[in-house]
mmCIF file of C-alpha atoms and ligand atoms in Angstrom:
data_model
loop_
_atom_site.group_PDB
_atom_site.id
_atom_site.type_symbol
_atom_site.label_atom_id
_atom_site.label_comp_id
_atom_site.label_asym_id
_atom_site.label_seq_id
_atom_site.Cartn_x
_atom_site.Cartn_y
_atom_site.Cartn_z
ATOM 1 C CA UNK L 56 113.139 106.840 63.365
ATOM 2 C CA UNK L 57 109.791 107.901 61.910
ATOM 3 C CA UNK L 58 110.602 105.667 58.699
ATOM 4 C CA UNK L 59 109.791 102.205 60.497
ATOM 5 C CA UNK L 60 112.372 100.260 57.439
ATOM 6 C CA UNK L 61 115.036 101.639 57.046
ATOM 7 C CA UNK L 62 115.811 103.001 61.390
ATOM 8 C CA UNK L 63 118.044 105.114 61.155
ATOM 9 C CA UNK L 64 118.149 106.997 64.629
ATOM 10 C CA UNK L 65 118.381 110.451 64.066
ATOM 11 C CA UNK L 66 119.412 113.331 65.234
ATOM 12 C CA UNK L 67 116.881 114.224 66.668
ATOM 13 C CA UNK L 68 115.502 110.558 69.004
ATOM 14 C CA UNK L 69 119.073 110.272 69.922
ATOM 15 C CA UNK L 70 118.561 114.135 71.270
ATOM 16 C CA UNK L 71 115.340 112.985 73.182
ATOM 17 C CA UNK L 72 116.654 109.236 74.325
ATOM 18 C CA UNK L 73 119.225 111.771 76.486
ATOM 19 C CA UNK L 74 116.748 113.141 78.302
ATOM 20 C CA UNK L 75 113.970 111.171 78.953
ATOM 21 C CA UNK L 76 114.774 110.896 82.190
ATOM 22 C CA UNK L 77 114.164 114.238 82.846
ATOM 23 C CA UNK L 78 111.547 115.007 81.083
ATOM 24 C CA UNK L 79 109.921 112.131 83.483
ATOM 25 C CA UNK L 80 111.030 113.839 86.454
ATOM 26 C CA UNK L 81 109.412 117.009 84.750
ATOM 27 C CA UNK L 82 113.621 118.239 85.578
ATOM 28 C CA UNK L 83 113.870 120.603 82.078
ATOM 29 C CA UNK L 84 112.967 123.294 80.440
ATOM 30 C CA UNK L 85 109.069 124.361 79.694
ATOM 31 C CA UNK L 86 111.294 124.938 75.614
ATOM 32 C CA UNK L 87 112.883 121.956 75.842
ATOM 33 C CA UNK L 88 109.203 120.098 77.320
ATOM 34 C CA UNK L 89 107.369 121.017 73.813
ATOM 35 C CA UNK L 90 110.241 120.164 71.610
ATOM 36 C CA UNK L 91 109.949 117.252 73.166
ATOM 37 C CA UNK L 92 106.146 116.790 72.735
ATOM 38 C CA UNK L 93 105.715 117.896 69.635
ATOM 39 C CA UNK L 94 108.624 114.870 68.637
ATOM 40 C CA UNK L 95 106.740 112.431 70.233
ATOM 41 C CA UNK L 96 103.773 113.486 69.156
ATOM 42 C CA UNK L 97 104.773 112.437 65.299
ATOM 43 C CA UNK L 98 107.337 109.740 66.273
ATOM 44 C CA UNK L 99 105.851 105.336 67.617
ATOM 45 C CA UNK L 100 109.621 103.883 68.364
ATOM 46 C CA UNK L 101 109.798 107.680 70.407
ATOM 47 C CA UNK L 102 106.821 107.062 72.333
ATOM 48 C CA UNK L 103 107.109 103.830 73.025
ATOM 49 C CA UNK L 104 110.842 104.591 74.985
ATOM 50 C CA UNK L 105 109.426 106.989 76.931
ATOM 51 C CA UNK L 106 106.891 104.356 77.925
ATOM 52 C CA UNK L 107 108.894 101.533 79.103
ATOM 53 C CA UNK L 108 110.854 104.757 80.953
ATOM 54 C CA UNK L 109 108.581 104.868 82.964
ATOM 55 C CA UNK L 110 107.087 101.623 84.107
ATOM 56 C CA UNK L 111 110.007 101.156 84.639
ATOM 57 C CA UNK L 112 110.215 104.292 87.588
ATOM 58 C CA UNK L 113 106.946 102.867 88.427
ATOM 59 C CA UNK L 114 107.791 99.091 88.885
ATOM 60 C CA UNK L 115 110.825 100.061 91.092
ATOM 61 C CA UNK L 116 108.617 103.409 93.623
ATOM 62 C CA UNK L 117 105.864 100.054 93.797
ATOM 63 C CA UNK L 118 108.395 96.851 95.317
ATOM 64 C CA UNK L 119 107.697 98.955 98.452
ATOM 65 C CA UNK L 120 109.486 98.089 101.461
ATOM 66 C CA UNK L 121 109.861 94.390 104.438
ATOM 67 C CA UNK L 122 109.136 94.333 107.805
ATOM 68 C CA UNK L 123 112.295 94.320 110.193
ATOM 69 C CA UNK L 124 113.251 91.336 110.428
ATOM 70 C CA UNK L 125 112.446 90.458 114.604
ATOM 71 C CA UNK L 126 116.575 89.237 115.456
ATOM 72 C CA UNK L 127 117.583 92.812 113.844
ATOM 73 C CA UNK L 128 114.683 94.532 116.615
ATOM 74 C CA UNK L 129 115.982 92.545 119.304
ATOM 75 C CA UNK L 130 119.566 93.861 118.127
ATOM 76 C CA UNK L 131 118.031 97.308 117.950
ATOM 77 C CA UNK L 132 116.374 97.655 121.521
ATOM 78 C CA UNK L 133 119.811 95.528 123.654
ATOM 79 C CA UNK L 134 121.855 98.834 121.915
ATOM 80 C CA UNK L 135 119.520 100.522 123.043
ATOM 81 C CA UNK L 136 119.448 99.988 126.799
ATOM 82 C CA UNK L 137 123.090 100.044 125.976
ATOM 83 C CA UNK L 138 123.331 103.498 125.276
ATOM 84 C CA UNK L 139 120.890 104.315 128.552
ATOM 85 C CA UNK K 1438 131.827 138.011 112.032
ATOM 86 C CA UNK K 1439 130.256 138.274 115.830
ATOM 87 C CA UNK K 1440 129.301 135.094 117.463
ATOM 88 C CA UNK K 1441 125.812 136.818 118.285
ATOM 89 C CA UNK K 1442 125.483 137.464 114.138
ATOM 90 C CA UNK K 1443 127.233 134.288 113.456
ATOM 91 C CA UNK K 1444 123.915 132.572 115.626
ATOM 92 C CA UNK K 1445 121.149 134.240 114.269
ATOM 93 C CA UNK K 1446 122.757 133.269 111.067
ATOM 94 C CA UNK K 1447 123.334 129.594 111.721
ATOM 95 C CA UNK K 1448 119.610 129.837 113.352
ATOM 96 C CA UNK K 1449 118.123 131.306 109.098
ATOM 97 C CA UNK K 1450 119.783 128.921 107.436
ATOM 98 C CA UNK K 1451 118.853 126.054 110.073
ATOM 99 C CA UNK K 1452 116.255 123.093 108.074
ATOM 100 C CA UNK K 1453 113.499 122.615 110.439
ATOM 101 C CA UNK K 1454 111.477 118.868 109.648
ATOM 102 C CA UNK K 1455 109.625 116.577 111.300
ATOM 103 C CA UNK K 1456 112.685 115.012 112.821
ATOM 104 C CA UNK K 1457 113.609 119.191 114.092
ATOM 105 C CA UNK K 1458 111.863 118.818 117.173
ATOM 106 C CA UNK K 1459 112.840 115.208 118.379
ATOM 107 C CA UNK K 1460 116.524 114.785 118.165
ATOM 108 C CA UNK K 1461 116.526 118.861 119.933
ATOM 109 C CA UNK K 1462 115.017 117.092 122.447
ATOM 110 C CA UNK K 1463 117.392 114.413 122.827
ATOM 111 C CA UNK K 1464 120.668 117.398 122.659
ATOM 112 C CA UNK K 1465 118.863 119.219 125.025
ATOM 113 C CA UNK K 1466 119.469 115.879 127.361
ATOM 114 C CA UNK K 1467 115.869 113.355 126.715
ATOM 115 C CA UNK K 1468 117.953 110.561 125.537
ATOM 116 C CA UNK K 1469 115.277 107.788 126.060
ATOM 117 C CA UNK K 1470 113.510 109.697 122.801
ATOM 118 C CA UNK K 1471 116.957 107.753 120.577
ATOM 119 C CA UNK K 1472 113.784 104.774 120.803
ATOM 120 C CA UNK K 1473 112.384 107.629 118.483
ATOM 121 C CA UNK K 1474 114.444 107.551 116.004
ATOM 122 C CA UNK K 1475 115.638 103.805 115.426
ATOM 123 C CA UNK K 1476 111.129 103.470 115.283
ATOM 124 C CA UNK K 1477 111.127 105.809 113.011
ATOM 125 C CA UNK K 1478 114.154 105.187 111.255
ATOM 126 C CA UNK K 1479 114.618 101.078 110.817
ATOM 127 C CA UNK K 1480 112.364 99.722 108.284
ATOM 128 C CA UNK K 1481 113.710 102.968 106.027
ATOM 129 C CA UNK K 1482 117.266 101.801 106.727
ATOM 130 C CA UNK K 1483 116.898 98.214 106.775
ATOM 131 C CA UNK K 1484 114.914 98.922 102.504
ATOM 132 C CA UNK K 1485 117.291 100.818 102.504
ATOM 133 C CA UNK K 1486 120.574 97.942 103.367
ATOM 134 C CA UNK K 1487 119.008 94.944 101.475
ATOM 135 C CA UNK K 1488 117.785 96.664 98.036
ATOM 136 C CA UNK K 1489 121.916 98.116 98.771
ATOM 137 C CA UNK K 1490 123.419 94.906 99.923
ATOM 138 C CA UNK K 1491 121.483 91.556 98.670
ATOM 139 C CA UNK K 1492 121.882 90.075 101.742
ATOM 140 C CA UNK K 1493 119.882 90.350 105.340
ATOM 141 C CA UNK K 1494 122.027 90.185 107.797
ATOM 142 C CA UNK K 1495 124.558 92.981 106.067
ATOM 143 C CA UNK K 1496 121.596 95.022 105.626
ATOM 144 C CA UNK K 1497 120.747 94.349 110.007
ATOM 145 C CA UNK K 1498 124.823 95.135 110.120
ATOM 146 C CA UNK K 1499 124.079 98.455 107.983
ATOM 147 C CA UNK K 1500 121.604 100.250 110.061
ATOM 148 C CA UNK K 1501 122.785 98.871 113.792
ATOM 149 C CA UNK K 1502 126.082 100.571 112.428
ATOM 150 C CA UNK K 1503 123.942 103.312 111.059
ATOM 151 C CA UNK K 1504 123.000 103.855 114.412
ATOM 152 C CA UNK K 1505 125.107 104.339 116.755
ATOM 153 C CA UNK K 1506 127.312 107.185 114.883
ATOM 154 C CA UNK K 1507 123.755 108.708 114.700
ATOM 155 C CA UNK K 1508 124.002 108.263 118.261
ATOM 156 C CA UNK K 1509 127.982 108.567 118.479
ATOM 157 C CA UNK K 1510 127.244 111.984 116.030
ATOM 158 C CA UNK K 1511 124.200 113.274 117.323
ATOM 159 C CA UNK K 1512 124.997 115.789 120.199
ATOM 160 C CA UNK K 1513 127.268 117.590 116.405
ATOM 161 C CA UNK K 1514 124.447 117.845 113.866
ATOM 162 C CA UNK K 1515 123.341 121.559 113.336
ATOM 163 C CA UNK K 1516 120.770 120.984 111.564
ATOM 164 C CA UNK K 1517 122.223 122.161 108.305
ATOM 165 C CA UNK K 1518 120.541 119.768 106.403
ATOM 166 C CA UNK K 1519 117.064 117.414 106.790
ATOM 167 C CA UNK K 1520 117.997 114.957 109.481
ATOM 168 C CA UNK K 1521 117.177 112.033 107.561
ATOM 169 C CA UNK K 1522 119.468 114.053 104.401
ATOM 170 C CA UNK K 1523 122.343 113.146 107.193
ATOM 171 C CA UNK K 1524 121.554 110.098 108.389
ATOM 172 C CA UNK K 1525 121.325 108.680 104.761
ATOM 173 C CA UNK K 1526 124.740 109.616 104.620
ATOM 174 C CA UNK K 1527 126.199 108.010 107.708
ATOM 175 C CA UNK K 1528 124.299 104.628 106.416
ATOM 176 C CA UNK K 1529 124.974 104.978 102.215
ATOM 177 C CA UNK K 1530 129.357 105.831 103.317
ATOM 178 C CA UNK K 1531 128.781 102.796 105.411
ATOM 179 C CA UNK K 1532 127.406 100.289 102.464
ATOM 180 C CA UNK K 1533 130.102 102.045 100.613
ATOM 181 C CA UNK K 1534 132.513 100.185 103.185
ATOM 182 C CA UNK K 1535 131.124 97.517 104.266
ATOM 183 C CA UNK K 1536 130.989 97.136 99.945
ATOM 184 C CA UNK K 1537 135.079 97.239 99.288
ATOM 185 C CA UNK K 1538 135.108 94.393 101.674
ATOM 186 C CA UNK K 1539 132.620 91.721 99.984
ATOM 187 C CA UNK K 1540 133.034 89.654 96.815
ATOM 188 C CA UNK K 1541 130.561 92.545 94.335
ATOM 189 C CA UNK K 1542 130.329 93.287 91.106
ATOM 190 C CA UNK K 1543 133.253 96.099 90.811
ATOM 191 C CA UNK K 1544 132.535 99.169 89.638
ATOM 192 C CA UNK K 1545 131.226 99.905 85.404
ATOM 193 C CA UNK K 1546 130.592 103.042 84.088
ATOM 194 C CA UNK K 1547 128.260 103.397 82.105
ATOM 195 C CA UNK K 1548 127.352 105.337 78.875
ATOM 196 C CA UNK K 1549 123.848 106.785 76.800
ATOM 197 C CA UNK K 1550 125.152 104.575 73.845
ATOM 198 C CA UNK K 1551 125.244 100.943 75.833
ATOM 199 C CA UNK K 1552 121.529 101.701 76.055
ATOM 200 C CA UNK K 1553 120.511 102.543 72.602
ATOM 201 C CA UNK K 1554 117.743 101.027 71.405
ATOM 202 C CA UNK K 1555 119.970 98.520 68.397
ATOM 203 C CA UNK K 1556 117.078 97.895 66.491
ATOM 204 C CA UNK K 1557 114.825 100.698 66.789
ATOM 205 C CA UNK K 1558 112.377 99.252 64.699
ATOM 206 C CA UNK K 1559 111.319 96.443 67.564
ATOM 207 C CA UNK K 1560 110.602 99.568 69.925
ATOM 208 C CA UNK K 1561 107.773 101.008 66.977
ATOM 209 C CA UNK K 1562 105.142 97.859 67.838
ATOM 210 C CA UNK K 1563 103.130 97.976 70.204
ATOM 211 C CA UNK K 1564 103.650 99.195 74.093
ATOM 212 C CA UNK K 1565 104.909 95.624 75.734
ATOM 213 C CA UNK K 1566 102.257 94.045 78.236
ATOM 214 C CA UNK K 1567 104.834 95.294 81.161
ATOM 215 C CA UNK K 1568 104.407 98.482 80.292
ATOM 216 C CA UNK K 1569 100.245 98.958 78.993
ATOM 217 C CA UNK K 1570 99.045 96.726 81.899
ATOM 218 C CA UNK K 1571 97.997 98.288 84.856
ATOM 219 C CA UNK K 1572 101.451 98.632 87.270
ATOM 220 C CA UNK K 1573 99.498 95.611 89.436
ATOM 221 C CA UNK K 1574 98.641 93.199 87.398
ATOM 222 C CA UNK K 1575 102.022 93.373 85.670
ATOM 223 C CA UNK K 1576 103.678 93.902 89.707
ATOM 224 C CA UNK K 1577 103.649 89.608 91.026
ATOM 225 C CA UNK K 1578 105.907 88.294 93.083
ATOM 226 C CA UNK K 1579 109.107 86.488 90.025
ATOM 227 C CA UNK K 1580 108.743 90.386 87.717
ATOM 228 C CA UNK K 1581 110.230 91.482 92.233
ATOM 229 C CA UNK K 1582 111.949 89.498 92.063
ATOM 230 C CA UNK K 1583 114.015 89.403 88.458
ATOM 231 C CA UNK K 1584 114.739 93.320 89.355
ATOM 232 C CA UNK K 1585 115.776 92.816 92.661
ATOM 233 C CA UNK K 1586 118.218 91.190 90.626
ATOM 234 C CA UNK K 1587 118.373 93.328 88.102
ATOM 235 C CA UNK K 1588 119.027 96.661 91.139
ATOM 236 C CA UNK K 1589 121.709 94.000 92.123
ATOM 237 C CA UNK K 1590 123.727 94.064 89.308
ATOM 238 C CA UNK K 1591 123.837 97.723 88.720
ATOM 239 C CA UNK K 1592 127.001 99.103 89.666
ATOM 240 C CA UNK K 1593 127.070 100.443 93.194
ATOM 241 C CA UNK K 1594 127.663 103.867 92.614
ATOM 242 C CA UNK K 1595 124.250 103.613 89.790
ATOM 243 C CA UNK K 1596 122.708 101.965 92.350
ATOM 244 C CA UNK K 1597 122.811 104.144 94.736
ATOM 245 C CA UNK K 1598 121.954 106.946 92.710
ATOM 246 C CA UNK K 1599 118.241 104.846 91.774
ATOM 247 C CA UNK K 1600 118.009 103.820 95.726
ATOM 248 C CA UNK K 1601 117.872 107.468 96.831
ATOM 249 C CA UNK K 1602 116.143 108.145 94.293
ATOM 250 C CA UNK K 1603 113.892 105.828 92.873
ATOM 251 C CA UNK K 1604 112.874 103.655 95.307
ATOM 252 C CA UNK K 1605 114.004 105.898 99.347
ATOM 253 C CA UNK K 1606 112.843 109.912 97.183
ATOM 254 C CA UNK K 1607 114.692 111.276 97.488
ATOM 255 C CA UNK K 1608 115.553 114.517 95.504
ATOM 256 C CA UNK K 1609 117.716 115.392 92.805
ATOM 257 C CA UNK K 1610 119.463 117.915 94.794
ATOM 258 C CA UNK K 1611 119.662 115.970 98.071
ATOM 259 C CA UNK K 1612 121.272 112.397 96.610
ATOM 260 C CA UNK K 1613 123.643 115.036 95.333
ATOM 261 C CA UNK K 1614 124.737 115.899 98.754
ATOM 262 C CA UNK K 1615 124.267 112.507 100.104
ATOM 263 C CA UNK K 1616 126.332 111.273 97.920
ATOM 264 C CA UNK K 1617 128.601 114.193 97.030
ATOM 265 C CA UNK K 1618 128.183 114.266 94.001
ATOM 266 C CA UNK K 1619 127.060 117.700 91.786
ATOM 267 C CA UNK K 1620 123.506 117.094 89.838
ATOM 268 C CA UNK K 1621 123.991 117.294 86.826
ATOM 269 C CA UNK K 1622 126.405 114.176 88.023
ATOM 270 C CA UNK K 1623 123.403 112.733 89.845
ATOM 271 C CA UNK K 1624 120.657 112.934 86.852
ATOM 272 C CA UNK K 1625 123.130 111.097 84.104
ATOM 273 C CA UNK K 1626 124.048 108.051 86.357
ATOM 274 C CA UNK K 1627 119.783 108.308 87.457
ATOM 275 C CA UNK K 1628 118.613 107.183 83.828
ATOM 276 C CA UNK K 1629 121.804 104.856 82.743
ATOM 277 C CA UNK K 1630 121.036 103.503 86.383
ATOM 278 C CA UNK K 1631 117.111 103.927 84.233
ATOM 279 C CA UNK K 1632 118.010 102.015 81.051
ATOM 280 C CA UNK K 1633 119.467 99.284 82.193
ATOM 281 C CA UNK K 1634 116.745 97.884 84.510
ATOM 282 C CA UNK K 1635 114.512 98.571 81.306
ATOM 283 C CA UNK K 1636 116.922 96.810 79.677
ATOM 284 C CA UNK K 1637 116.616 93.664 81.542
ATOM 285 C CA UNK K 1638 112.982 93.922 82.160
ATOM 286 C CA UNK K 1639 112.726 93.522 78.333
ATOM 287 C CA UNK K 1640 114.302 91.094 77.972
ATOM 288 C CA UNK K 1641 112.565 89.320 80.680
ATOM 289 C CA UNK K 1642 109.270 89.398 79.056
ATOM 290 C CA UNK K 1643 111.500 88.451 76.438
ATOM 291 C CA UNK K 1644 112.032 85.007 77.637
ATOM 292 C CA UNK K 1645 108.539 84.243 78.268
HETATM 293 ZN ZN1 ZN D 1366 111.716 110.130 67.570
#
């Protein structure tokens, strides 16, 4: 992908594309990581691809939680009462 | 194997965590402590149900049914996993059962090819704002809703993995155990689920 005009996917980009999540999750061997980092230095499309995927994961993590509705709390309390 | 050796062995393999003392006390007869389990897990379970079903009412049912099963089977819990993992295993199977009965999207397998950028040159442009700006600036209420919608569009087998890994914070190995999958399978599904959401986010910002 280093040439932007004729954008054929090259094998290195495709190989990296398959491993982006494992790379983000630090689940790859050290030498594979090094190879990936070397490629990222030279390949802006892959770099952007990684960044947008990373942001996608960050957004999921940032969604947080909603409070328990009072109706549910009431149901759970009455369930606990019955267990006594 | 002698009974004693056996019990030593299982004691050695016990997973100790922040719930162990609580569960032991309950199993020794202090049933009032069920309330403490509810207190610890009602909110996480409710949100898990909500992300899996998208409906408040269904999420509430999932929480209640999960706790009922926990109370029924807790005496058989042998600390072979963390209590929390066991709890989510129960919640997951209740979710799956519930969704089978509902109208939601049929299961569908993604392939990696589905997500390979068709126009790599476009990816080479400047990093889009939604990925470049600080996350607090980006995560508006509208985006929150879009993301929630996109998660619900994921086929269930991908959604489960995404929610457990990226929202509930389980590791690959724990997720594999909860869902009865291999770790390799968890990784494949997680990657495709994330790529699906990435495409949805790209589309959302493109429209604006
Ligand atoms: Zn590349």
